[in-house]
Amino acid sequence: MSLSESLVRLRYRVFPDHVLGEILTKKWVDSAIPFAALVLVIAIFGPIVPRFFQFGTISLLSGEMAELGLIVLGLTVVMISGGIDLSVGSTFALCVTTALYMMNVQGLSLGGGLAATLAVGAVCGAINGFMVGILRMRAFLTTLVTLIIFRSVFDIVFPQISTDIVMNYPQSPAYDALGMGHLLGLPISFWVMVAVALVLHIVLSRGRYGWRLLAVGGARRSAHNAGINVRWTVFSAYVLCSVLVALGAYHFSARIGSAASDIGAGMELQALTATVLGGISLGGGRGSVSKALMGALFVLILSTSLLALAIPGPVNALILGLVLVSAVFLDVRWVKNRHKLLRAVYISPTFNKLPPAISTTVGPLVPNDRLRASEPIGLGIMDGAEDAIFDRDGNLYTGSRHGDIMRWFGPDYTRYEIFAHTGGAPQGMAFDATGNLVVCVGGMGLYQVSPEGEVRLLTAETNRSWTSIADDSVMKLADDCDILPDGRIIFSEATVRFEMHDWYADALESRGNGRLIVYDPNTGTTRTILSDLIFPNGVCTSYDGESVLFAESWACRINRYYYAGPKKGRLERVIEGLPGYPDNINRASDGTYWLALMGSRTPALDLSLEMPGFRRRMARRVSQDAWLMPNLNTGCVLKFNEKGEILESFWDLGGTRHPMITSMREHRGTLYLCGIFNNRMGALKLPDADQNWCGVDSYWGKPA
């Protein structure tokens, strides 16, 4: 390797460019803007506002935060569901009036007054929810109308009972404690708000209801198609919003003890500014409790600081309006351009110089048309069969891009049934000793299908690597699997950075994004045994009982990993410089192995792998359909032995039968071919092969 190549390789090893992209994909990145805004407002007003950092000021601020925070949390729920509620200020006024009347005039207990206040809030929310959720009226106009209606009701009722409210006092010590009591130096109402926020955080991030809210806000039609009751979800979001507003109003009434005719006026501006600044998307489907509270704290500090500096009320409202406009601008621009920024920095090619390709002009790799003699199976019916496998009864199992596992009945394989539905894209398959079918499902993990067709998840997570910025514990592309003699399942995950349909981006990067994983069904544990692999693909337990063979597609090589014996834990190269991109590996009847090449190397792409800067510019400036990609239009099957010697090859140069081959299985004298982009399988007779050989028997022996 030349000095320049060594420097380039060292540069990409020491300064990996993918780090920035992985940071930007973290969920907490969305919190960066509200957090930065909060730090900025504290830095501005802290030095100039008298007693800003004194504990008394913090205690007073936390009491007000309890009220505004609950209102903002309620509005957050509605906005996550894809709606908006402009009536929160008027609802707040009605609820404060209700609380004061029930506690001061009627003399109810803490629980009775709270129940009455929450009931009024629930009614207001139900009115909004019925019109927006059930009748499907536009949220903005509807809540703008209810803002006026609720305010009018307040203006009618409040003058008639205001005197009674002022002339009477509550008779509940618990109510007084809620308004004036402290715990650890902070108001009790603040701790109530914290408790509500924690519960709401768990509901939104871990609960089924929270997931439904996010789904409805993100894509209502898709949520409906997934079986979610969209109308009820939207209705309940408005009810929950108004109930939280009512709870905030109850805290306010306990703290202040009276009300004025302008109570709640302009509160919708404060709440909306807080939510949008907190990163709660106006388009729905995005938001969190922590971000909402950061936005609420920003607005509260800004408002109280301006009042402390004797800034007039109209100027205060003007500044809040300008902050809201800025927050909306940032929200719209971020949502619109986030994917562009990620595309520009996430794909991070590295240096990957391939060894010279094994010659295809002489020897066993000379191109031929031997695959043209194959007969089609399931023509026009199969769709995306990445792998195929046979049971002892001669039934053929294939996957489909629709998530089904299809069982084809021999001997002609014209009849089939849907054996199981996985919900994802079935990839590599293997039978265990008891007849269970183990399946790698792209985007979902490792699954098991019983002989009766019952699907069960085995594992979808492995141990997280210490040096990973992104959480790589969850599997993205479980690819191919095989079973060790002791029953453990070993399988490959092609990439931890990209989804199944973004395989071309991983090819462009050509970095070690993949890993080899072992699942132990006896203990239920999963662990990574090899990492930093370049798109690891086919996995096959070798005949020696001590090692497994696996492919690295974009590195064009076959490796051997020893799981037992004197070489346990060692990794060896078996074949390097393949003329194409290796995929699945399976056993042959004569003690050798079959290998699928899903495509052929091209000089242009090989050269570009030595120029990561060029590939990075291409990813940023050129549309994806114009990228340099692996050539997947020429299918080939190789046979090799334990020493890595290639014995023979089968090609389809014209692509008339099998333009791409991702896997093959030998079964009773016939080689069966499949490809994830093909609409068929192929059956090629092997006259010299063992006509009674079955792959399952080679693993577990023939049944007694």
Short mmCIF file of C-alpha atoms in Angstrom, two decimals, residues 72-522:
data_model
loop_
_atom_site.label_atom_id
_atom_site.label_comp_id
_atom_site.label_asym_id
_atom_site.label_seq_id
_atom_site.Cartn_x
_atom_site.Cartn_y
_atom_site.Cartn_z
CA VAL A 72 -48.54 23.79 27.91
CA LEU A 73 -48.59 20.04 28.52
CA GLY A 74 -52.28 19.96 27.62
CA LEU A 75 -51.69 21.89 24.41
CA THR A 76 -48.77 19.58 23.65
CA VAL A 77 -51.07 16.55 23.70
CA VAL A 78 -53.40 18.19 21.18
CA MET A 79 -50.59 19.34 18.90
CA ILE A 80 -48.95 15.91 18.90
CA SER A 81 -52.26 14.51 17.65
CA GLY A 82 -52.14 16.97 14.75
CA GLY A 83 -54.54 19.59 16.15
CA ILE A 84 -54.44 22.93 17.92
CA ASP A 85 -56.48 24.50 20.75
CA LEU A 86 -56.76 28.28 20.77
CA SER A 87 -59.39 28.22 23.51
CA VAL A 88 -57.06 27.31 26.39
CA GLY A 89 -57.12 30.88 27.77
CA SER A 90 -60.92 31.01 27.84
CA THR A 91 -61.13 27.49 29.27
CA PHE A 92 -58.66 28.56 31.94
CA ALA A 93 -60.85 31.56 32.86
CA LEU A 94 -63.97 29.40 33.18
CA CYS A 95 -62.16 26.83 35.31
CA VAL A 96 -60.65 29.44 37.64
CA THR A 97 -64.12 30.94 38.13
CA THR A 98 -65.55 27.50 38.84
CA ALA A 99 -62.83 26.69 41.36
CA LEU A 100 -63.22 29.99 43.22
CA TYR A 101 -66.99 29.74 43.34
CA MET A 102 -67.00 26.15 44.55
CA MET A 103 -64.31 26.70 47.19
CA ASN A 104 -65.12 30.25 48.40
CA VAL A 105 -68.89 30.38 48.03
CA GLN A 106 -70.06 26.77 48.19
CA GLY A 107 -67.41 25.77 50.72
CA LEU A 108 -66.56 22.45 49.10
CA SER A 109 -63.64 20.29 50.14
CA LEU A 110 -60.41 20.10 48.17
CA GLY A 111 -61.60 17.01 46.32
CA GLY A 112 -65.08 18.38 45.62
CA GLY A 113 -63.79 21.65 44.20
CA LEU A 114 -61.19 19.86 42.14
CA ALA A 115 -63.77 17.48 40.70
CA ALA A 116 -66.09 20.35 39.74
CA THR A 117 -63.23 22.27 38.11
CA LEU A 118 -61.98 19.28 36.16
CA ALA A 119 -65.56 18.54 35.06
CA VAL A 120 -65.91 22.02 33.55
CA GLY A 121 -62.57 21.57 31.80
CA ALA A 122 -63.64 18.15 30.49
CA VAL A 123 -66.87 19.62 29.10
CA CYS A 124 -64.94 22.35 27.27
CA GLY A 125 -62.55 19.75 25.90
CA ALA A 126 -65.41 17.47 24.89
CA ILE A 127 -67.01 20.29 22.91
CA ASN A 128 -63.76 20.93 21.05
CA GLY A 129 -63.08 17.23 20.64
CA PHE A 130 -66.56 16.48 19.32
CA MET A 131 -66.37 19.15 16.65
CA VAL A 132 -62.76 18.52 15.65
CA GLY A 133 -62.44 14.78 16.25
CA ILE A 134 -65.92 13.43 15.58
CA LEU A 135 -67.35 15.97 13.12
CA ARG A 136 -63.89 16.52 11.61
CA MET A 137 -64.11 20.31 11.55
CA ARG A 138 -60.93 22.35 11.12
CA ALA A 139 -59.14 22.68 14.44
CA PHE A 140 -57.91 26.25 14.01
CA LEU A 141 -61.28 27.78 13.12
CA THR A 142 -63.20 25.58 15.56
CA THR A 143 -61.10 26.44 18.60
CA LEU A 144 -61.01 30.08 17.55
CA VAL A 145 -64.83 30.06 17.72
CA THR A 146 -64.89 28.24 21.06
CA LEU A 147 -62.34 30.75 22.38
CA ILE A 148 -64.94 33.45 21.74
CA ILE A 149 -67.84 31.35 23.08
CA PHE A 150 -66.10 30.31 26.29
CA ARG A 151 -64.90 33.87 26.89
CA SER A 152 -68.44 35.15 26.36
CA VAL A 153 -69.78 32.66 28.90
CA PHE A 154 -67.14 33.85 31.35
CA ASP A 155 -68.03 37.50 30.73
CA ILE A 156 -71.69 36.74 31.40
CA VAL A 157 -71.21 34.62 34.52
CA PHE A 158 -68.26 36.29 36.27
CA PRO A 159 -69.87 39.71 37.06
CA GLN A 160 -72.81 37.95 38.73
CA ILE A 161 -70.69 35.92 41.16
CA SER A 162 -67.54 38.02 41.53
CA THR A 163 -68.82 39.79 44.65
CA ASP A 164 -69.67 36.51 46.38
CA ILE A 165 -66.21 35.17 45.50
CA VAL A 166 -64.46 38.20 46.99
CA MET A 167 -66.62 38.34 50.14
CA ASN A 168 -66.09 34.68 51.09
CA TYR A 169 -63.11 32.54 51.91
CA PRO A 170 -62.42 28.83 51.42
CA GLN A 171 -62.93 26.57 54.43
CA SER A 172 -60.44 23.89 53.34
CA PRO A 173 -56.97 23.76 54.97
CA ALA A 174 -55.86 21.35 52.25
CA TYR A 175 -56.84 23.91 49.62
CA ASP A 176 -54.81 26.55 51.43
CA ALA A 177 -51.86 24.18 51.62
CA LEU A 178 -52.06 23.60 47.88
CA GLY A 179 -51.89 27.31 47.23
CA MET A 180 -49.43 28.38 49.93
CA GLY A 181 -47.67 25.23 51.14
CA HIS A 182 -44.10 24.27 50.27
CA LEU A 183 -42.18 21.02 50.07
CA LEU A 184 -38.37 21.17 50.04
CA GLY A 185 -38.66 24.91 49.58
CA LEU A 186 -40.79 24.71 46.45
CA PRO A 187 -44.59 25.05 46.16
CA ILE A 188 -46.66 21.89 46.47
CA SER A 189 -48.37 22.76 43.19
CA PHE A 190 -44.97 22.54 41.47
CA TRP A 191 -44.47 18.98 42.68
CA VAL A 192 -47.96 18.10 41.49
CA MET A 193 -47.04 19.41 38.05
CA VAL A 194 -43.83 17.38 38.10
CA ALA A 195 -45.77 14.23 38.95
CA VAL A 196 -48.26 14.87 36.14
CA ALA A 197 -45.39 15.53 33.72
CA LEU A 198 -43.69 12.23 34.63
CA VAL A 199 -46.90 10.27 34.13
CA LEU A 200 -47.56 12.00 30.82
CA HIS A 201 -43.99 11.34 29.69
CA ILE A 202 -44.42 7.62 30.36
CA VAL A 203 -47.76 7.59 28.55
CA LEU A 204 -46.42 9.40 25.47
CA SER A 205 -43.12 7.55 25.21
CA ARG A 206 -44.03 4.07 26.49
CA GLY A 207 -47.81 3.76 26.47
CA ARG A 208 -50.05 2.53 23.68
CA TYR A 209 -52.16 5.69 23.89
CA GLY A 210 -49.08 7.85 23.36
CA TRP A 211 -48.01 5.83 20.34
CA ARG A 212 -51.49 6.23 18.90
CA LEU A 213 -51.36 9.98 19.39
CA LEU A 214 -48.04 10.15 17.56
CA ALA A 215 -49.34 7.92 14.78
CA VAL A 216 -52.51 9.98 14.32
CA GLY A 217 -50.52 13.21 14.31
CA GLY A 218 -47.91 11.87 11.91
CA ALA A 219 -50.22 10.31 9.31
CA ARG A 220 -53.94 10.03 10.01
CA ARG A 221 -54.77 7.91 6.99
CA SER A 222 -52.02 5.43 7.80
CA ALA A 223 -53.11 5.36 11.44
CA HIS A 224 -56.67 4.60 10.33
CA ASN A 225 -55.44 1.84 8.03
CA ALA A 226 -53.49 0.39 10.96
CA GLY A 227 -56.72 0.01 12.92
CA ILE A 228 -56.45 3.08 15.19
CA ASN A 229 -59.70 4.84 16.04
CA VAL A 230 -58.59 8.26 14.81
CA ARG A 231 -61.73 10.15 15.78
CA TRP A 232 -61.74 8.88 19.34
CA THR A 233 -58.02 9.55 19.70
CA VAL A 234 -58.41 13.19 18.58
CA PHE A 235 -61.49 13.60 20.79
CA SER A 236 -59.66 12.27 23.84
CA ALA A 237 -56.66 14.52 23.14
CA TYR A 238 -58.85 17.64 23.42
CA VAL A 239 -60.52 16.36 26.58
CA LEU A 240 -57.13 15.60 28.17
CA CYS A 241 -55.86 19.02 27.15
CA SER A 242 -58.73 20.86 28.82
CA VAL A 243 -58.51 18.69 31.93
CA LEU A 244 -54.85 19.66 32.33
CA VAL A 245 -55.79 23.30 31.77
CA ALA A 246 -58.43 22.93 34.48
CA LEU A 247 -55.84 21.45 36.85
CA GLY A 248 -53.60 24.45 36.20
CA ALA A 249 -56.55 26.76 36.83
CA TYR A 250 -57.25 25.05 40.15
CA HIS A 251 -53.65 25.65 41.22
CA PHE A 252 -53.96 29.28 40.16
CA SER A 253 -57.15 29.79 42.15
CA ALA A 254 -55.53 28.26 45.25
CA ARG A 255 -52.48 30.49 44.91
CA ILE A 256 -54.18 33.80 44.07
CA GLY A 257 -57.55 33.35 45.83
CA SER A 258 -59.37 35.77 43.52
CA ALA A 259 -59.86 36.56 39.85
CA ALA A 260 -60.16 39.56 37.56
CA SER A 261 -62.19 40.14 34.42
CA ASP A 262 -59.14 39.74 32.18
CA ILE A 263 -58.02 36.41 33.59
CA GLY A 264 -56.69 34.04 30.92
CA ALA A 265 -56.57 36.76 28.27
CA GLY A 266 -53.59 36.21 25.99
CA MET A 267 -52.75 32.90 27.64
CA GLU A 268 -53.18 31.07 24.33
CA LEU A 269 -50.32 33.19 22.96
CA GLN A 270 -48.07 32.20 25.85
CA ALA A 271 -48.97 28.51 25.63
CA LEU A 272 -48.64 28.35 21.86
CA THR A 273 -45.28 30.14 21.95
CA ALA A 274 -44.03 27.71 24.59
CA THR A 275 -45.11 24.61 22.69
CA VAL A 276 -43.77 25.69 19.30
CA LEU A 277 -40.52 26.96 20.79
CA GLY A 278 -40.26 23.64 22.62
CA GLY A 279 -40.17 21.82 19.29
CA ILE A 280 -43.76 20.53 19.31
CA SER A 281 -44.45 20.36 15.60
CA LEU A 282 -47.41 22.29 14.22
CA GLY A 283 -47.83 19.45 11.75
CA GLY A 284 -48.30 16.87 14.51
CA GLY A 285 -46.58 13.58 15.23
CA ARG A 286 -43.56 15.07 16.99
CA GLY A 287 -43.01 16.34 20.52
CA SER A 288 -42.16 15.41 24.08
CA VAL A 289 -42.88 16.48 27.64
CA SER A 290 -39.33 17.67 28.32
CA LYS A 291 -39.28 19.95 25.29
CA ALA A 292 -42.69 21.37 26.15
CA LEU A 293 -41.56 22.21 29.69
CA MET A 294 -38.39 23.88 28.38
CA GLY A 295 -40.55 26.04 26.14
CA ALA A 296 -42.88 26.88 29.03
CA LEU A 297 -39.96 27.84 31.27
CA PHE A 298 -38.54 30.05 28.50
CA VAL A 299 -41.83 31.93 28.11
CA LEU A 300 -42.29 32.27 31.86
CA ILE A 301 -38.77 33.64 32.43
CA LEU A 302 -39.15 36.03 29.49
CA SER A 303 -42.54 37.34 30.64
CA THR A 304 -41.67 37.75 34.32
CA SER A 305 -38.31 39.33 33.50
CA LEU A 306 -39.94 41.90 31.23
CA LEU A 307 -42.45 42.71 33.97
CA ALA A 308 -39.65 43.02 36.53
CA LEU A 309 -37.93 45.50 34.22
CA ALA A 310 -41.18 47.52 34.00
CA ILE A 311 -41.66 46.78 30.31
CA PRO A 312 -45.24 47.73 29.32
CA GLY A 313 -47.73 44.95 28.70
CA PRO A 314 -48.21 45.67 24.98
CA VAL A 315 -44.45 45.52 24.43
CA ASN A 316 -44.35 42.26 26.36
CA ALA A 317 -47.02 40.80 24.09
CA LEU A 318 -45.18 42.11 21.03
CA ILE A 319 -41.98 40.37 22.07
CA LEU A 320 -43.86 37.12 22.70
CA GLY A 321 -45.43 37.42 19.25
CA LEU A 322 -42.03 37.90 17.64
CA VAL A 323 -40.68 34.89 19.52
CA LEU A 324 -43.68 32.85 18.29
CA VAL A 325 -43.07 33.90 14.68
CA SER A 326 -39.40 32.95 15.00
CA ALA A 327 -40.28 29.62 16.57
CA VAL A 328 -42.79 28.82 13.81
CA PHE A 329 -40.20 29.75 11.18
CA LEU A 330 -37.61 27.47 12.76
CA ASP A 331 -40.14 24.65 13.12
CA VAL A 332 -41.22 24.82 9.49
CA ARG A 333 -37.68 25.12 8.15
CA TRP A 334 -36.37 22.29 10.35
CA VAL A 335 -39.16 19.89 9.42
CA LYS A 336 -38.75 20.74 5.74
CA ASN A 337 -34.98 20.55 5.57
CA ARG A 338 -34.02 18.07 8.28
CA HIS A 339 -33.82 15.16 5.85
CA LYS A 340 -31.68 17.23 3.48
CA LEU A 341 -29.22 18.02 6.23
CA LEU A 342 -29.12 14.40 7.33
CA ARG A 343 -28.57 13.25 3.77
CA ALA A 344 -25.69 15.69 3.41
CA VAL A 345 -23.87 14.49 6.52
CA TYR A 346 -25.18 11.03 7.39
CA ILE A 347 -23.83 9.05 4.44
CA SER A 348 -20.12 8.92 5.14
CA PRO A 349 -18.02 6.90 2.67
CA THR A 350 -14.68 5.52 3.79
CA PHE A 351 -11.58 4.14 2.11
CA ASN A 352 -12.09 0.56 0.93
CA LYS A 353 -9.53 -0.67 -1.58
CA LEU A 354 -10.51 -4.09 -2.90
CA PRO A 355 -7.92 -6.69 -3.87
CA PRO A 356 -7.71 -7.51 -7.60
CA ALA A 357 -10.58 -9.66 -8.77
CA ILE A 358 -9.99 -13.36 -9.41
CA SER A 359 -9.66 -13.86 -13.15
CA THR A 360 -12.80 -14.73 -15.10
CA THR A 361 -10.93 -15.28 -18.36
CA VAL A 362 -9.36 -18.59 -17.37
CA GLY A 363 -10.19 -21.29 -14.85
CA PRO A 364 -13.50 -22.20 -13.24
CA LEU A 365 -14.86 -18.64 -13.27
CA VAL A 366 -15.03 -18.28 -17.04
CA PRO A 367 -18.55 -16.96 -17.80
CA ASN A 368 -21.04 -19.42 -19.24
CA ASP A 369 -24.78 -19.84 -19.75
CA ARG A 370 -25.33 -22.93 -17.58
CA LEU A 371 -28.18 -21.26 -15.66
CA ARG A 372 -30.25 -20.93 -18.81
CA ALA A 373 -31.13 -24.60 -18.50
CA SER A 374 -33.03 -23.95 -15.28
CA GLU A 375 -36.81 -24.30 -15.17
CA PRO A 376 -38.93 -21.55 -13.59
CA ILE A 377 -40.95 -22.09 -10.43
CA GLY A 378 -43.74 -19.74 -9.32
CA LEU A 379 -43.28 -17.43 -12.30
CA GLY A 380 -45.25 -14.23 -11.65
CA ILE A 381 -46.32 -15.46 -8.20
CA MET A 382 -43.12 -15.21 -6.20
CA ASP A 383 -42.14 -11.69 -5.28
CA GLY A 384 -38.88 -11.03 -3.52
CA ALA A 385 -37.83 -14.53 -2.42
CA GLU A 386 -34.43 -13.74 -0.90
CA ASP A 387 -33.84 -17.29 0.34
CA ALA A 388 -35.35 -20.77 0.00
CA ILE A 389 -35.17 -23.93 2.09
CA PHE A 390 -36.61 -27.47 2.08
CA ASP A 391 -37.99 -29.59 4.88
CA ARG A 392 -37.58 -33.38 5.07
CA ASP A 393 -40.92 -33.88 3.30
CA GLY A 394 -39.66 -32.03 0.24
CA ASN A 395 -41.75 -28.88 0.81
CA LEU A 396 -40.15 -25.65 -0.37
CA TYR A 397 -40.29 -22.50 1.78
CA THR A 398 -39.70 -19.00 0.43
CA GLY A 399 -40.26 -15.48 1.69
CA SER A 400 -41.93 -12.57 -0.06
CA ARG A 401 -41.68 -8.82 0.11
CA HIS A 402 -45.22 -8.78 1.55
CA GLY A 403 -43.98 -10.42 4.74
CA ASP A 404 -45.32 -13.90 3.97
CA ILE A 405 -43.53 -17.21 4.16
CA MET A 406 -44.92 -19.39 1.37
CA ARG A 407 -44.87 -23.19 1.44
CA TRP A 408 -44.71 -24.86 -1.99
CA PHE A 409 -45.70 -28.51 -2.25
CA GLY A 410 -43.58 -30.97 -4.21
CA PRO A 411 -42.77 -32.58 -6.42
CA ASP A 412 -43.65 -29.96 -9.06
CA TYR A 413 -44.03 -26.95 -6.71
CA THR A 414 -47.02 -25.51 -8.49
CA ARG A 415 -49.29 -25.54 -5.43
CA TYR A 416 -48.59 -23.30 -2.46
CA GLU A 417 -50.06 -21.86 0.70
CA ILE A 418 -49.25 -18.95 3.01
CA PHE A 419 -47.45 -20.81 5.77
CA ALA A 420 -46.91 -17.79 8.06
CA HIS A 421 -46.96 -14.01 8.06
CA THR A 422 -44.03 -12.24 9.68
CA GLY A 423 -44.96 -8.60 9.08
CA GLY A 424 -41.51 -7.85 7.64
CA ALA A 425 -39.27 -9.01 4.82
CA PRO A 426 -38.10 -12.62 5.39
CA GLN A 427 -34.43 -13.10 4.57
CA GLY A 428 -32.25 -16.11 5.43
CA MET A 429 -33.87 -19.27 6.83
CA ALA A 430 -32.75 -22.45 8.62
CA PHE A 431 -34.43 -25.47 10.24
CA ASP A 432 -33.49 -26.43 13.78
CA ALA A 433 -33.35 -29.98 15.15
CA THR A 434 -37.02 -30.00 16.17
CA GLY A 435 -38.40 -28.76 12.85
CA ASN A 436 -38.85 -25.10 13.74
CA LEU A 437 -38.05 -22.65 10.96
CA VAL A 438 -35.70 -19.87 12.04
CA VAL A 439 -36.04 -16.72 9.93
CA CYS A 440 -34.16 -13.43 9.75
CA VAL A 441 -36.74 -10.68 9.17
CA GLY A 442 -35.34 -7.43 7.82
CA GLY A 443 -36.07 -4.51 10.13
CA MET A 444 -37.49 -6.75 12.85
CA GLY A 445 -34.94 -9.30 14.04
CA LEU A 446 -34.72 -13.07 14.42
CA TYR A 447 -37.97 -15.07 14.44
CA GLN A 448 -39.06 -18.68 14.81
CA VAL A 449 -41.95 -20.33 12.98
CA SER A 450 -43.28 -23.58 14.42
CA PRO A 451 -44.33 -26.51 12.20
CA GLU A 452 -47.91 -25.29 12.73
CA GLY A 453 -47.06 -21.82 11.35
CA GLU A 454 -46.99 -19.96 14.67
CA VAL A 455 -44.59 -17.00 14.57
CA ARG A 456 -42.54 -16.07 17.64
CA LEU A 457 -39.89 -13.41 18.15
CA LEU A 458 -36.57 -14.81 19.33
CA THR A 459 -34.53 -11.63 19.55
CA ALA A 460 -34.50 -8.11 18.18
CA GLU A 461 -31.68 -6.65 20.29
CA THR A 462 -28.08 -7.40 21.11
CA ASN A 463 -25.52 -5.82 23.39
CA ARG A 464 -24.78 -2.21 22.55
CA SER A 465 -21.21 -1.45 21.55
CA TRP A 466 -19.33 0.88 23.91
CA THR A 467 -18.01 3.14 21.14
CA SER A 468 -21.28 3.59 19.26
CA ILE A 469 -22.92 7.02 19.30
CA ALA A 470 -26.19 5.77 17.88
CA ASP A 471 -28.01 3.03 19.78
CA ASP A 472 -26.95 -0.05 17.82
CA SER A 473 -28.57 -2.53 20.20
CA VAL A 474 -31.76 -2.72 18.10
CA MET A 475 -31.36 -4.74 14.91
CA LYS A 476 -32.02 -3.07 11.57
CA LEU A 477 -31.18 -5.70 8.97
CA ALA A 478 -30.89 -9.27 10.21
CA ASP A 479 -29.82 -11.01 7.02
CA ASP A 480 -28.90 -14.70 7.01
CA CYS A 481 -28.74 -17.36 9.72
CA ASP A 482 -27.62 -20.89 10.44
CA ILE A 483 -27.70 -23.17 13.46
CA LEU A 484 -24.70 -24.54 15.32
CA PRO A 485 -24.56 -28.18 16.46
CA ASP A 486 -25.38 -27.18 20.04
CA GLY A 487 -28.58 -25.38 18.95
CA ARG A 488 -27.30 -21.82 19.11
CA ILE A 489 -28.31 -19.62 16.20
CA ILE A 490 -25.66 -17.56 14.48
CA PHE A 491 -26.77 -14.83 12.11
CA SER A 492 -25.52 -11.75 10.34
CA GLU A 493 -26.78 -8.19 10.56
CA ALA A 494 -25.73 -6.51 7.36
CA THR A 495 -25.78 -2.93 8.63
CA VAL A 496 -26.56 -1.08 11.84
CA ARG A 497 -26.84 2.32 10.11
CA PHE A 498 -29.32 1.81 7.28
CA GLU A 499 -32.70 0.19 6.77
CA MET A 500 -33.23 -2.70 4.38
CA HIS A 501 -34.27 -0.60 1.41
CA ASP A 502 -31.26 1.73 1.83
CA TRP A 503 -28.71 -1.00 1.09
CA TYR A 504 -27.22 1.13 -1.70
CA ALA A 505 -26.22 3.78 0.85
CA ASP A 506 -24.32 1.16 2.82
CA ALA A 507 -22.63 0.06 -0.41
CA LEU A 508 -21.63 3.66 -1.06
CA GLU A 509 -20.12 3.94 2.42
CA SER A 510 -18.40 0.52 2.30
CA ARG A 511 -17.46 0.82 5.96
CA GLY A 512 -17.73 -1.80 8.68
CA ASN A 513 -21.37 -1.28 9.62
CA GLY A 514 -22.27 -4.96 10.07
CA ARG A 515 -21.83 -7.66 12.68
CA LEU A 516 -22.14 -11.37 13.41
CA ILE A 517 -24.49 -12.26 16.28
CA VAL A 518 -25.24 -15.40 18.29
CA TYR A 519 -28.55 -16.18 19.97
CA ASP A 520 -28.74 -18.94 22.57
CA PRO A 521 -32.29 -20.35 22.83
CA ASN A 522 -31.43 -22.14 26.09
#
